[in-house]
Amino acid sequence: MKPAVAWICGVAMIVAAGFVAAATPDGEQRITDAFHTPTTVGRLTESDGLAVRVNDLQLADGLSYGGWRAEGTWLVVALDAWVTRTETGGVLGRAYLTVGERTYLASERPRSYDQAATIDGFGLHVGTPRSGELVFELPAEVTAAPGADHAVLQLSSGTALPGLSPTENQQGAAVIELTVDLTTLPRVDDHALTGATWGTP
Amino acid sequence: MTTATTTGWWRRNALALGALVLLVPASYVAFDTIEFAPLRTPVFAVAADETATVNGWQFEDVRLRRVDPASVGAPSGSAPAVVSVRVQPGTAAVLCFQPTVLDANDGREWRNAGELAWTPGDHQQTYCPSSEVATDYDLAAIVLLPAEFADDAGRLDDLVVSVSLQSGDAPLDLRLPVGRVIAND
């Protein structure tokens, strides 16, 4: 091989390796990063065995289910969800709302009254959708908070471990993300939860 | 480029090229054969209508009984079903858990649907209680299969029941094909 050709080949390989290295996340990051899949209201989105369709979002100043009622500022997310591969770990237990620098976990309060109050009270099924709501209990002034116009709803299957941060709980997880403008959402005085029911595929 | 210099380059790099010829196939073989077994639960699969014997315990007669969706609170059009495996306990200590159902075609897995209105019958158990129970019983679970199984009952024959066992220190995943499908009661 002529020296000139060898040099050209060598340099070309180094440049190519640079592109590969730039496009490859470092080892640790690749293992622990969450995998984000964006979605919009009404669009069926599937990621890593979890299928979700967010149908509606609204704010409510009070929430009720059966004999349970709580005042406060609630974000109510109506959705259909099911799993596509396995029912092991198939529960919407890692639902977060990020507003600016604050992250809220979906409230457990309604389902501590009745497991059927919200969709995360039961496991999800393979091929049979569940329909219901997730609720987030937020500060009263949340619509005026920084980042309220581009809050992010993050949904993953599995269960959030209480001792871990949201980022730690999402390590290696597929996260379906919906950007929400809290400042323009409809707001009602009181919302009666529909409870977890069977959905339509 | 002359023939002589080309031959010279191959000759100078003969060692590296030889290593390449050996290592590429060797890597391929290694990926395929490296023992990852400690990370996986061994699978013990038997054919339909065969008895699986584990440490003196016998598992056989796998049935899938269709259930009317309305009677258990499942959505109309779905195909809830009770699966059962006949267990003949042995004297050795064996732990076993509630059966799950796998689709042999695509590996989808259904687990016991706890929110359906079903309670095990007199001769049914949801786990192997302990070796003190000497009589036979059915290890059973209710699974919520989707509409495709209600529309095409022939697909039920593709289902395999999986039972997780712990025999001594060793976990085992027992796979038994559904032997008998029983229509709605």
mmCIF file with all atom_site columns, C-alpha atoms in Angstrom, chain A residues 36-159:
data_model
loop_
_atom_site.group_PDB
_atom_site.id
_atom_site.type_symbol
_atom_site.label_atom_id
_atom_site.label_alt_id
_atom_site.label_comp_id
_atom_site.label_asym_id
_atom_site.label_entity_id
_atom_site.label_seq_id
_atom_site.pdbx_PDB_ins_code
_atom_site.Cartn_x
_atom_site.Cartn_y
_atom_site.Cartn_z
_atom_site.occupancy
_atom_site.B_iso_or_equiv
_atom_site.pdbx_formal_charge
_atom_site.auth_seq_id
_atom_site.auth_comp_id
_atom_site.auth_asym_id
_atom_site.auth_atom_id
_atom_site.pdbx_PDB_model_num
ATOM 1   C CA . HIS A 1 36  ? -38.072 9.498  26.641 1.00 0.00 ? 36  HIS A CA 1
ATOM 2   C CA . THR A 1 37  ? -40.953 9.148  24.199 1.00 0.00 ? 37  THR A CA 1
ATOM 3   C CA . PRO A 1 38  ? -43.003 12.305 23.562 1.00 0.00 ? 38  PRO A CA 1
ATOM 4   C CA . THR A 1 39  ? -46.762 12.146 23.173 1.00 0.00 ? 39  THR A CA 1
ATOM 5   C CA . THR A 1 40  ? -49.721 14.510 22.712 1.00 0.00 ? 40  THR A CA 1
ATOM 6   C CA . VAL A 1 41  ? -53.285 14.492 24.013 1.00 0.00 ? 41  VAL A CA 1
ATOM 7   C CA . GLY A 1 42  ? -55.364 11.854 22.222 1.00 0.00 ? 42  GLY A CA 1
ATOM 8   C CA . ARG A 1 43  ? -52.393 10.049 20.669 1.00 0.00 ? 43  ARG A CA 1
ATOM 9   C CA . LEU A 1 44  ? -51.780 6.399  21.463 1.00 0.00 ? 44  LEU A CA 1
ATOM 10  C CA . THR A 1 45  ? -48.118 5.995  22.400 1.00 0.00 ? 45  THR A CA 1
ATOM 11  C CA . GLU A 1 46  ? -46.287 2.785  23.169 1.00 0.00 ? 46  GLU A CA 1
ATOM 12  C CA . SER A 1 47  ? -42.870 2.560  24.739 1.00 0.00 ? 47  SER A CA 1
ATOM 13  C CA . ASP A 1 48  ? -41.145 -0.505 26.155 1.00 0.00 ? 48  ASP A CA 1
ATOM 14  C CA . GLY A 1 49  ? -44.295 -2.515 26.702 1.00 0.00 ? 49  GLY A CA 1
ATOM 15  C CA . LEU A 1 50  ? -46.450 0.313  28.080 1.00 0.00 ? 50  LEU A CA 1
ATOM 16  C CA . ALA A 1 51  ? -49.232 1.747  25.907 1.00 0.00 ? 51  ALA A CA 1
ATOM 17  C CA . VAL A 1 52  ? -50.858 5.026  26.974 1.00 0.00 ? 52  VAL A CA 1
ATOM 18  C CA . ARG A 1 53  ? -53.374 7.452  25.521 1.00 0.00 ? 53  ARG A CA 1
ATOM 19  C CA . VAL A 1 54  ? -53.903 10.654 27.520 1.00 0.00 ? 54  VAL A CA 1
ATOM 20  C CA . ASN A 1 55  ? -57.444 11.804 26.765 1.00 0.00 ? 55  ASN A CA 1
ATOM 21  C CA . ASP A 1 56  ? -57.953 14.910 28.870 1.00 0.00 ? 56  ASP A CA 1
ATOM 22  C CA . LEU A 1 57  ? -56.332 17.184 31.462 1.00 0.00 ? 57  LEU A CA 1
ATOM 23  C CA . GLN A 1 58  ? -57.951 19.675 33.802 1.00 0.00 ? 58  GLN A CA 1
ATOM 24  C CA . LEU A 1 59  ? -57.359 21.470 37.079 1.00 0.00 ? 59  LEU A CA 1
ATOM 25  C CA . ALA A 1 60  ? -59.817 21.109 39.947 1.00 0.00 ? 60  ALA A CA 1
ATOM 26  C CA . ASP A 1 61  ? -60.086 22.940 43.283 1.00 0.00 ? 61  ASP A CA 1
ATOM 27  C CA . GLY A 1 62  ? -61.679 19.908 44.893 1.00 0.00 ? 62  GLY A CA 1
ATOM 28  C CA . LEU A 1 63  ? -61.688 16.195 44.244 1.00 0.00 ? 63  LEU A CA 1
ATOM 29  C CA . SER A 1 64  ? -64.185 13.545 45.293 1.00 0.00 ? 64  SER A CA 1
ATOM 30  C CA . TYR A 1 65  ? -64.745 9.819  44.970 1.00 0.00 ? 65  TYR A CA 1
ATOM 31  C CA . GLY A 1 66  ? -67.621 8.111  46.748 1.00 0.00 ? 66  GLY A CA 1
ATOM 32  C CA . GLY A 1 67  ? -67.522 9.396  50.302 1.00 0.00 ? 67  GLY A CA 1
ATOM 33  C CA . TRP A 1 68  ? -63.998 10.796 49.993 1.00 0.00 ? 68  TRP A CA 1
ATOM 34  C CA . ARG A 1 69  ? -63.394 14.467 49.276 1.00 0.00 ? 69  ARG A CA 1
ATOM 35  C CA . ALA A 1 70  ? -60.338 16.739 49.381 1.00 0.00 ? 70  ALA A CA 1
ATOM 36  C CA . GLU A 1 71  ? -59.979 20.443 48.774 1.00 0.00 ? 71  GLU A CA 1
ATOM 37  C CA . GLY A 1 72  ? -56.787 21.646 47.093 1.00 0.00 ? 72  GLY A CA 1
ATOM 38  C CA . THR A 1 73  ? -55.332 22.238 43.686 1.00 0.00 ? 73  THR A CA 1
ATOM 39  C CA . TRP A 1 74  ? -55.448 19.063 41.662 1.00 0.00 ? 74  TRP A CA 1
ATOM 40  C CA . LEU A 1 75  ? -54.330 18.205 38.171 1.00 0.00 ? 75  LEU A CA 1
ATOM 41  C CA . VAL A 1 76  ? -56.607 15.457 36.847 1.00 0.00 ? 76  VAL A CA 1
ATOM 42  C CA . VAL A 1 77  ? -55.266 13.394 33.944 1.00 0.00 ? 77  VAL A CA 1
ATOM 43  C CA . ALA A 1 78  ? -57.756 11.079 32.204 1.00 0.00 ? 78  ALA A CA 1
ATOM 44  C CA . LEU A 1 79  ? -56.103 8.259  30.281 1.00 0.00 ? 79  LEU A CA 1
ATOM 45  C CA . ASP A 1 80  ? -56.285 4.742  28.879 1.00 0.00 ? 80  ASP A CA 1
ATOM 46  C CA . ALA A 1 81  ? -53.388 2.396  29.539 1.00 0.00 ? 81  ALA A CA 1
ATOM 47  C CA . TRP A 1 82  ? -52.401 -1.193 29.016 1.00 0.00 ? 82  TRP A CA 1
ATOM 48  C CA . VAL A 1 83  ? -49.278 -3.282 28.689 1.00 0.00 ? 83  VAL A CA 1
ATOM 49  C CA . THR A 1 84  ? -48.245 -5.106 25.544 1.00 0.00 ? 84  THR A CA 1
ATOM 50  C CA . ARG A 1 85  ? -45.809 -7.825 26.679 1.00 0.00 ? 85  ARG A CA 1
ATOM 51  C CA . THR A 1 86  ? -46.020 -8.760 30.339 1.00 0.00 ? 86  THR A CA 1
ATOM 52  C CA . GLU A 1 87  ? -48.187 -7.971 33.330 1.00 0.00 ? 87  GLU A CA 1
ATOM 53  C CA . THR A 1 88  ? -45.170 -8.281 35.643 1.00 0.00 ? 88  THR A CA 1
ATOM 54  C CA . GLY A 1 89  ? -44.500 -4.748 36.951 1.00 0.00 ? 89  GLY A CA 1
ATOM 55  C CA . GLY A 1 90  ? -47.366 -3.455 34.814 1.00 0.00 ? 90  GLY A CA 1
ATOM 56  C CA . VAL A 1 91  ? -48.737 -0.685 37.016 1.00 0.00 ? 91  VAL A CA 1
ATOM 57  C CA . LEU A 1 92  ? -48.674 3.086  36.446 1.00 0.00 ? 92  LEU A CA 1
ATOM 58  C CA . GLY A 1 93  ? -46.767 3.612  39.684 1.00 0.00 ? 93  GLY A CA 1
ATOM 59  C CA . ARG A 1 94  ? -44.169 6.018  38.325 1.00 0.00 ? 94  ARG A CA 1
ATOM 60  C CA . ALA A 1 95  ? -46.201 9.037  37.205 1.00 0.00 ? 95  ALA A CA 1
ATOM 61  C CA . TYR A 1 96  ? -44.529 12.409 37.725 1.00 0.00 ? 96  TYR A CA 1
ATOM 62  C CA . LEU A 1 97  ? -45.341 16.006 36.904 1.00 0.00 ? 97  LEU A CA 1
ATOM 63  C CA . THR A 1 98  ? -42.398 18.380 36.595 1.00 0.00 ? 98  THR A CA 1
ATOM 64  C CA . VAL A 1 99  ? -43.142 22.095 36.955 1.00 0.00 ? 99  VAL A CA 1
ATOM 65  C CA . GLY A 1 100 ? -39.961 24.137 36.629 1.00 0.00 ? 100 GLY A CA 1
ATOM 66  C CA . GLU A 1 101 ? -37.524 22.647 39.113 1.00 0.00 ? 101 GLU A CA 1
ATOM 67  C CA . ARG A 1 102 ? -40.162 20.822 41.160 1.00 0.00 ? 102 ARG A CA 1
ATOM 68  C CA . THR A 1 103 ? -41.355 17.286 40.518 1.00 0.00 ? 103 THR A CA 1
ATOM 69  C CA . TYR A 1 104 ? -44.572 15.844 41.966 1.00 0.00 ? 104 TYR A CA 1
ATOM 70  C CA . LEU A 1 105 ? -45.489 12.166 42.218 1.00 0.00 ? 105 LEU A CA 1
ATOM 71  C CA . ALA A 1 106 ? -49.100 11.251 41.416 1.00 0.00 ? 106 ALA A CA 1
ATOM 72  C CA . SER A 1 107 ? -51.170 11.362 44.592 1.00 0.00 ? 107 SER A CA 1
ATOM 73  C CA . GLU A 1 108 ? -51.946 8.167  46.474 1.00 0.00 ? 108 GLU A CA 1
ATOM 74  C CA . ARG A 1 109 ? -54.668 9.830  48.551 1.00 0.00 ? 109 ARG A CA 1
ATOM 75  C CA . PRO A 1 110 ? -57.771 8.835  46.543 1.00 0.00 ? 110 PRO A CA 1
ATOM 76  C CA . ARG A 1 111 ? -56.720 5.187  46.262 1.00 0.00 ? 111 ARG A CA 1
ATOM 77  C CA . SER A 1 112 ? -55.863 5.008  49.937 1.00 0.00 ? 112 SER A CA 1
ATOM 78  C CA . TYR A 1 113 ? -59.637 5.523  50.351 1.00 0.00 ? 113 TYR A CA 1
ATOM 79  C CA . ASP A 1 114 ? -60.587 3.134  47.559 1.00 0.00 ? 114 ASP A CA 1
ATOM 80  C CA . GLN A 1 115 ? -58.151 1.208  45.383 1.00 0.00 ? 115 GLN A CA 1
ATOM 81  C CA . ALA A 1 116 ? -60.443 1.690  42.369 1.00 0.00 ? 116 ALA A CA 1
ATOM 82  C CA . ALA A 1 117 ? -60.426 5.517  42.647 1.00 0.00 ? 117 ALA A CA 1
ATOM 83  C CA . THR A 1 118 ? -57.508 6.055  40.271 1.00 0.00 ? 118 THR A CA 1
ATOM 84  C CA . ILE A 1 119 ? -55.999 4.001  37.445 1.00 0.00 ? 119 ILE A CA 1
ATOM 85  C CA . ASP A 1 120 ? -52.809 3.249  39.395 1.00 0.00 ? 120 ASP A CA 1
ATOM 86  C CA . GLY A 1 121 ? -54.712 1.235  42.028 1.00 0.00 ? 121 GLY A CA 1
ATOM 87  C CA . PHE A 1 122 ? -54.690 -1.905 39.860 1.00 0.00 ? 122 PHE A CA 1
ATOM 88  C CA . GLY A 1 123 ? -52.211 -3.650 37.623 1.00 0.00 ? 123 GLY A CA 1
ATOM 89  C CA . LEU A 1 124 ? -52.439 -3.131 33.876 1.00 0.00 ? 124 LEU A CA 1
ATOM 90  C CA . HIS A 1 125 ? -53.361 -5.990 31.578 1.00 0.00 ? 125 HIS A CA 1
ATOM 91  C CA . VAL A 1 126 ? -51.843 -7.298 28.382 1.00 0.00 ? 126 VAL A CA 1
ATOM 92  C CA . GLY A 1 127 ? -54.156 -6.349 25.528 1.00 0.00 ? 127 GLY A CA 1
ATOM 93  C CA . THR A 1 128 ? -57.111 -5.216 27.673 1.00 0.00 ? 128 THR A CA 1
ATOM 94  C CA . PRO A 1 129 ? -57.066 -1.441 28.281 1.00 0.00 ? 129 PRO A CA 1
ATOM 95  C CA . ARG A 1 130 ? -57.888 0.193  31.571 1.00 0.00 ? 130 ARG A CA 1
ATOM 96  C CA . SER A 1 131 ? -59.419 3.626  31.676 1.00 0.00 ? 131 SER A CA 1
ATOM 97  C CA . GLY A 1 132 ? -59.191 6.019  34.587 1.00 0.00 ? 132 GLY A CA 1
ATOM 98  C CA . GLU A 1 133 ? -57.462 9.023  36.052 1.00 0.00 ? 133 GLU A CA 1
ATOM 99  C CA . LEU A 1 134 ? -54.215 10.018 37.690 1.00 0.00 ? 134 LEU A CA 1
ATOM 100 C CA . VAL A 1 135 ? -54.245 13.013 40.029 1.00 0.00 ? 135 VAL A CA 1
ATOM 101 C CA . PHE A 1 136 ? -51.490 15.344 41.204 1.00 0.00 ? 136 PHE A CA 1
ATOM 102 C CA . GLU A 1 137 ? -51.918 17.472 44.316 1.00 0.00 ? 137 GLU A CA 1
ATOM 103 C CA . LEU A 1 138 ? -50.198 20.792 43.567 1.00 0.00 ? 138 LEU A CA 1
ATOM 104 C CA . PRO A 1 139 ? -49.543 24.062 45.393 1.00 0.00 ? 139 PRO A CA 1
ATOM 105 C CA . ALA A 1 140 ? -52.355 26.634 45.081 1.00 0.00 ? 140 ALA A CA 1
ATOM 106 C CA . GLU A 1 141 ? -50.160 29.059 43.134 1.00 0.00 ? 141 GLU A CA 1
ATOM 107 C CA . VAL A 1 142 ? -48.870 26.413 40.691 1.00 0.00 ? 142 VAL A CA 1
ATOM 108 C CA . THR A 1 143 ? -50.265 28.147 37.599 1.00 0.00 ? 143 THR A CA 1
ATOM 109 C CA . ALA A 1 144 ? -48.122 31.195 38.439 1.00 0.00 ? 144 ALA A CA 1
ATOM 110 C CA . ALA A 1 145 ? -45.004 29.134 39.149 1.00 0.00 ? 145 ALA A CA 1
ATOM 111 C CA . PRO A 1 146 ? -42.006 29.334 36.803 1.00 0.00 ? 146 PRO A CA 1
ATOM 112 C CA . GLY A 1 147 ? -42.352 26.674 34.116 1.00 0.00 ? 147 GLY A CA 1
ATOM 113 C CA . ALA A 1 148 ? -46.117 26.282 34.577 1.00 0.00 ? 148 ALA A CA 1
ATOM 114 C CA . ASP A 1 149 ? -46.640 26.896 30.869 1.00 0.00 ? 149 ASP A CA 1
ATOM 115 C CA . HIS A 1 150 ? -44.453 23.939 29.954 1.00 0.00 ? 150 HIS A CA 1
ATOM 116 C CA . ALA A 1 151 ? -44.887 21.427 32.738 1.00 0.00 ? 151 ALA A CA 1
ATOM 117 C CA . VAL A 1 152 ? -44.036 17.842 31.797 1.00 0.00 ? 152 VAL A CA 1
ATOM 118 C CA . LEU A 1 153 ? -46.129 14.792 32.641 1.00 0.00 ? 153 LEU A CA 1
ATOM 119 C CA . GLN A 1 154 ? -43.948 11.646 32.762 1.00 0.00 ? 154 GLN A CA 1
ATOM 120 C CA . LEU A 1 155 ? -45.423 8.151  32.756 1.00 0.00 ? 155 LEU A CA 1
ATOM 121 C CA . SER A 1 156 ? -43.598 4.850  33.277 1.00 0.00 ? 156 SER A CA 1
ATOM 122 C CA . SER A 1 157 ? -44.797 1.455  34.393 1.00 0.00 ? 157 SER A CA 1
ATOM 123 C CA . GLY A 1 158 ? -43.456 0.030  37.640 1.00 0.00 ? 158 GLY A CA 1
ATOM 124 C CA . THR A 1 159 ? -43.517 1.214  41.215 1.00 0.00 ? 159 THR A CA 1
#
